CSV table of C-alpha atoms in Angstrom, one decimal:
chain,number,residue,atom,x,y,z
A,1,SER,CA,7.5,3.2,23.0
A,2,MET,CA,4.8,5.3,21.5
A,3,VAL,CA,3.4,5.0,18.0
A,4,LYS,CA,1.9,8.1,16.3
A,5,LEU,CA,-0.3,7.4,13.3
A,6,THR,CA,-1.1,10.3,11.0
A,7,VAL,CA,-4.0,9.6,8.7
A,8,VAL,CA,-4.3,11.8,5.6
A,9,ASP,CA,-7.7,13.5,5.6
A,10,ALA,CA,-8.0,14.0,1.8
A,11,GLY,CA,-9.1,10.9,-0.1
A,12,SER,CA,-7.4,9.9,-3.3
A,13,GLY,CA,-10.6,9.9,-5.2
A,14,GLY,CA,-10.4,6.4,-6.5
A,15,PRO,CA,-11.8,3.1,-5.3
A,16,PHE,CA,-11.3,2.7,-1.5
A,17,GLY,CA,-9.7,6.2,-1.5
A,18,SER,CA,-12.0,7.4,1.3
A,19,ALA,CA,-13.8,5.9,4.2
A,20,PRO,CA,-17.6,5.7,4.0
A,21,GLU,CA,-19.4,8.8,5.2
A,22,GLY,CA,-19.7,8.9,8.9
A,23,TYR,CA,-17.3,6.0,9.5
A,24,ASP,CA,-14.8,6.5,12.3
A,25,PHE,CA,-11.9,4.1,12.2
A,26,GLY,CA,-10.2,5.6,15.3
A,27,PRO,CA,-11.9,3.5,18.0
A,28,GLN,CA,-11.2,0.2,16.1
A,29,LEU,CA,-7.5,1.2,15.7
A,30,MET,CA,-7.2,2.0,19.4
A,31,ARG,CA,-8.8,-1.3,20.4
A,32,TYR,CA,-6.4,-3.2,18.2
A,33,ALA,CA,-3.4,-1.3,19.6
A,34,LYS,CA,-4.5,-2.1,23.1
A,35,SER,CA,-4.9,-5.8,22.3
A,36,ILE,CA,-1.2,-5.9,21.2
A,37,ASP,CA,0.0,-3.6,24.0
A,38,VAL,CA,1.0,-0.6,21.8
A,39,ASP,CA,0.8,3.0,23.0
A,40,LEU,CA,-1.0,4.5,20.0
A,41,ILE,CA,-1.9,8.1,19.1
A,42,VAL,CA,-4.0,8.7,16.0
A,43,GLU,CA,-3.9,12.1,14.3
A,44,ARG,CA,-5.5,13.4,11.2
A,45,GLY,CA,-3.8,15.9,8.9
A,46,GLU,CA,-1.9,16.4,5.6
A,47,MET,CA,1.2,14.4,4.6
A,48,ILE,CA,2.7,17.3,2.7
A,49,GLY,CA,5.0,19.3,4.9
A,50,ARG,CA,5.3,16.5,7.5
A,51,ARG,CA,8.7,16.6,9.2
A,52,ARG,CA,10.5,14.4,11.7
A,53,GLY,CA,9.7,15.4,15.2
A,54,GLY,CA,13.2,14.6,16.5
A,55,ASP,CA,16.3,12.4,16.2
A,56,GLU,CA,14.6,9.6,18.1
A,57,GLU,CA,11.4,9.6,15.9
A,58,ARG,CA,11.1,7.0,13.1
A,59,VAL,CA,9.0,8.0,10.1
A,60,VAL,CA,7.2,5.3,8.1
A,61,VAL,CA,4.9,6.1,5.2
A,62,CYS,CA,2.2,3.6,4.2
A,63,ALA,CA,0.9,4.1,0.7
A,64,GLN,CA,-1.8,1.5,0.1
A,65,PHE,CA,-3.4,1.7,-3.4
A,66,ARG,CA,-2.9,5.5,-3.2
A,67,ALA,CA,0.4,6.3,-4.9
A,68,GLY,CA,-0.8,5.4,-8.4
A,69,ARG,CA,-3.7,7.8,-8.3
A,70,ALA,CA,-1.8,10.6,-6.5
A,71,GLY,CA,0.9,10.7,-9.2
A,72,VAL,CA,4.7,11.1,-9.1
A,73,GLY,CA,4.3,14.3,-7.1
A,74,PHE,CA,3.1,12.3,-4.2
A,75,LEU,CA,6.1,10.0,-4.2
A,76,ARG,CA,8.4,13.0,-4.8
A,77,ALA,CA,7.0,14.6,-1.6
A,78,VAL,CA,7.4,11.3,0.3
A,79,ARG,CA,11.1,11.1,-0.8
A,80,GLU,CA,11.8,14.7,0.4
A,81,MET,CA,10.4,13.7,3.8
A,82,GLU,CA,13.5,11.4,4.2
A,83,PRO,CA,11.3,8.6,5.8
A,84,ASP,CA,12.9,5.7,7.4
A,85,LEU,CA,10.7,3.3,5.5
A,86,VAL,CA,8.0,3.3,2.8
A,87,VAL,CA,5.4,0.6,2.6
A,88,LEU,CA,4.0,0.4,-0.9
A,89,SER,CA,0.9,-1.7,-1.8
A,90,GLU,CA,-0.6,-1.7,-5.3
A,91,ASP,CA,-2.4,-4.0,-7.8
A,92,GLU,CA,-0.3,-6.7,-9.5
A,93,GLU,CA,-0.8,-7.1,-13.2
A,94,GLY,CA,0.6,-10.6,-13.5
A,95,GLU,CA,3.0,-11.9,-16.2
A,96,GLY,CA,2.1,-11.2,-19.8
A,97,GLU,CA,-1.2,-9.5,-18.9
A,98,GLY,CA,-2.3,-6.2,-20.3
A,99,LEU,CA,-3.8,-3.1,-18.8
A,100,GLY,CA,-7.1,-3.0,-20.9
A,101,PHE,CA,-10.7,-3.0,-19.9
A,102,GLY,CA,-11.0,-6.8,-20.2
A,103,ARG,CA,-8.2,-7.3,-17.7
A,104,ARG,CA,-9.9,-4.9,-15.2
A,105,VAL,CA,-13.2,-6.7,-15.5
A,106,GLU,CA,-11.4,-10.0,-14.8
A,107,MET,CA,-9.7,-8.5,-11.7
A,108,MET,CA,-13.0,-7.1,-10.5
A,109,TRP,CA,-14.8,-10.4,-10.7
A,110,ARG,CA,-11.8,-12.1,-8.9
A,111,PHE,CA,-12.2,-9.4,-6.1
A,112,LEU,CA,-15.9,-9.9,-5.9
A,113,GLU,CA,-15.5,-13.7,-5.6
A,114,SER,CA,-12.9,-13.3,-2.8
A,115,THR,CA,-15.2,-10.8,-1.1
A,116,GLY,CA,-18.1,-13.3,-1.2
A,117,ALA,CA,-15.8,-15.9,0.5
A,118,ALA,CA,-14.7,-13.4,3.1
A,119,PHE,CA,-18.3,-12.6,4.1
A,120,LYS,CA,-19.2,-16.3,3.9
A,121,GLY,CA,-22.0,-15.5,1.5
A,122,ARG,CA,-23.7,-13.1,3.9
A,123,GLU,CA,-25.5,-10.1,2.5
A,124,CYS,CA,-24.8,-7.0,4.6
A,125,GLU,CA,-24.2,-3.2,4.2
A,126,GLU,CA,-20.4,-3.6,4.7
A,127,ARG,CA,-20.2,-6.1,1.9
A,128,ARG,CA,-22.3,-3.8,-0.4
A,129,ILE,CA,-19.9,-0.9,0.3
A,130,VAL,CA,-16.9,-3.0,-0.5
A,131,GLU,CA,-18.4,-4.3,-3.7
A,132,ARG,CA,-19.6,-0.9,-4.8
A,133,GLU,CA,-16.0,0.5,-4.4
A,134,ALA,CA,-14.6,-2.5,-6.3
A,135,ALA,CA,-16.8,-1.8,-9.3
A,136,ARG,CA,-15.1,1.6,-9.6
A,137,VAL,CA,-11.9,-0.2,-10.7
A,138,LEU,CA,-13.5,-0.3,-14.2
A,139,GLU,CA,-13.3,3.5,-14.4
A,140,GLU,CA,-9.5,3.6,-13.8
A,141,GLY,CA,-6.4,3.2,-15.8
A,142,ARG,CA,-3.6,1.1,-14.5
A,143,GLU,CA,-0.1,1.9,-13.4
A,144,GLY,CA,1.5,-1.5,-14.1
A,145,GLY,CA,2.5,-4.2,-11.7
A,146,ARG,CA,5.4,-4.8,-9.3
A,147,GLU,CA,8.2,-4.4,-11.9
A,148,ARG,CA,6.9,-1.1,-13.1
A,149,TRP,CA,6.7,0.2,-9.6
A,150,LYS,CA,10.2,-1.0,-8.9
A,151,GLU,CA,11.4,1.1,-11.8
A,152,LYS,CA,9.6,4.1,-10.4
A,153,MET,CA,10.8,3.8,-6.9
A,154,GLU,CA,14.4,3.2,-7.8
A,155,GLY,CA,14.2,6.2,-10.2
A,156,LEU,CA,13.0,8.3,-7.2
A,157,GLY,CA,15.9,7.3,-5.1
A,158,PHE,CA,14.7,4.3,-3.1
A,159,ARG,CA,16.1,0.8,-2.6
A,160,GLU,CA,13.9,-2.2,-2.0
A,161,GLU,CA,14.2,-4.0,1.4
A,162,GLU,CA,13.2,-7.6,2.3
A,163,PHE,CA,10.5,-8.5,4.8
A,164,THR,CA,11.8,-10.4,7.8
A,165,GLU,CA,10.8,-14.0,8.3
A,166,GLU,CA,8.9,-13.0,11.4
A,167,VAL,CA,6.7,-10.7,9.3
A,168,LEU,CA,6.2,-13.3,6.6
A,169,ASP,CA,5.2,-15.9,9.1
A,170,ALA,CA,2.7,-13.5,10.7
A,171,GLY,CA,1.2,-12.9,7.3
A,172,ARG,CA,0.8,-16.6,6.6
A,173,VAL,CA,-0.9,-17.1,9.9
A,174,LEU,CA,-3.3,-14.3,9.1
A,175,LEU,CA,-4.1,-15.7,5.7
A,176,ARG,CA,-4.9,-19.1,7.2
A,177,LYS,CA,-7.8,-17.5,9.1
A,178,TYR,CA,-9.5,-16.6,5.9
A,179,ASP,CA,-10.5,-18.6,2.8
A,180,GLY,CA,-8.0,-21.3,1.8
A,181,ASN,CA,-7.8,-19.9,-1.8
A,182,TRP,CA,-5.6,-17.0,-0.7
A,183,GLU,CA,-1.8,-17.5,-0.8
A,184,MET,CA,1.3,-15.3,-0.3
A,185,THR,CA,4.3,-15.4,-2.5
A,186,CYS,CA,7.8,-13.9,-2.1
A,187,GLY,CA,9.2,-12.2,-5.2
A,188,ARG,CA,12.6,-11.2,-6.3
A,189,GLY,CA,14.0,-8.3,-4.4
A,190,GLY,CA,11.9,-8.8,-1.3
A,191,GLY,CA,8.3,-7.9,-2.3
A,192,VAL,CA,5.4,-10.1,-1.3
A,193,GLY,CA,2.5,-11.0,-3.6
A,194,LEU,CA,-1.1,-11.8,-2.6
A,195,TRP,CA,-2.7,-14.4,-4.9
A,196,TRP,CA,-6.3,-15.7,-5.2
A,197,LYS,CA,-6.8,-19.1,-6.7
A,198,GLY,CA,-3.4,-19.0,-8.4
A,199,GLN,CA,-3.8,-15.5,-9.9
A,200,ALA,CA,-1.9,-12.4,-8.8
A,201,VAL,CA,-4.0,-9.8,-7.1
A,202,SER,CA,-1.7,-7.3,-5.3
A,203,PHE,CA,1.7,-6.9,-3.9
A,204,CYS,CA,3.4,-5.2,-1.0
A,205,SER,CA,7.0,-4.0,-0.9
A,206,LEU,CA,9.3,-2.1,1.5
A,207,TRP,CA,11.6,0.8,0.5
A,208,LYS,CA,14.2,2.9,2.1
A,209,PRO,CA,15.7,6.1,0.7
A,210,VAL,CA,19.2,5.9,-0.8
A,211,ARG,CA,21.5,8.4,0.8
A,212,HIS,CA,24.5,8.9,-1.5
A,213,LYS,CA,25.5,11.0,-4.4
A,214,ALA,CA,24.6,8.4,-7.0
A,215,THR,CA,21.0,9.0,-6.2
A,216,THR,CA,21.0,12.4,-7.9
A,217,ALA,CA,21.7,11.0,-11.3
A,218,ALA,CA,19.1,8.2,-10.9
A,219,ALA,CA,16.4,10.7,-9.9
A,220,ALA,CA,17.3,13.6,-12.2
A,221,GLY,CA,14.4,12.8,-14.5
A,222,TYR,CA,11.9,13.2,-11.6
A,223,GLY,CA,13.0,16.6,-10.6
A,224,ILE,CA,14.2,15.8,-7.1
A,225,SER,CA,17.1,17.2,-5.2
A,226,PHE,CA,18.6,15.4,-2.2
A,227,ARG,CA,20.9,16.1,0.7
A,228,HIS,CA,24.0,14.0,0.4
A,229,TYR,CA,25.3,11.9,3.3
């Protein structure tokens, strides 16, 4: 089967919201796809207005650290696309931790520490780019952690799905290739957390649209209308 990847051209404006100037990720994606025997097509364009190409096409939206900056309008547009699956990755706040400047400084240093481990202490341009983007976290407000996002997604008419054991095992294998301070945890409802030295860093969760009339009441406050099935 063929996989078509549509990459949104416009950056989100926040940290890691856009690729470095002159960077072309296409060839790397194609090499990786070839290594796992996937027929891949990479397109660039806008997400808004994207529609399913046919009954056989499956639409998956990946929102990695973008949905919080784009606002509820972004998620509303995603919901109206009727995707088969949404992959949501965002920062995790951790239990009992606030959203203030001190908390953001703590998370930034944690990120820089993990980046240093990933580059094995080497100084290079790639590392400087990553660290420069990470420093911009201090400029941003926060959207809350996994529980806050769960509330948002359910309000917009999505239900959370669980990762399969095969996917979880693949994630654990990948983590073992990096620094041993990384660990992966499985939360309630199916989300997966990424931790560094025992501290929550980010989470990833899977969502499917709910297709029944009860969705209308749940999403009324978000101004969304749905087709009923």
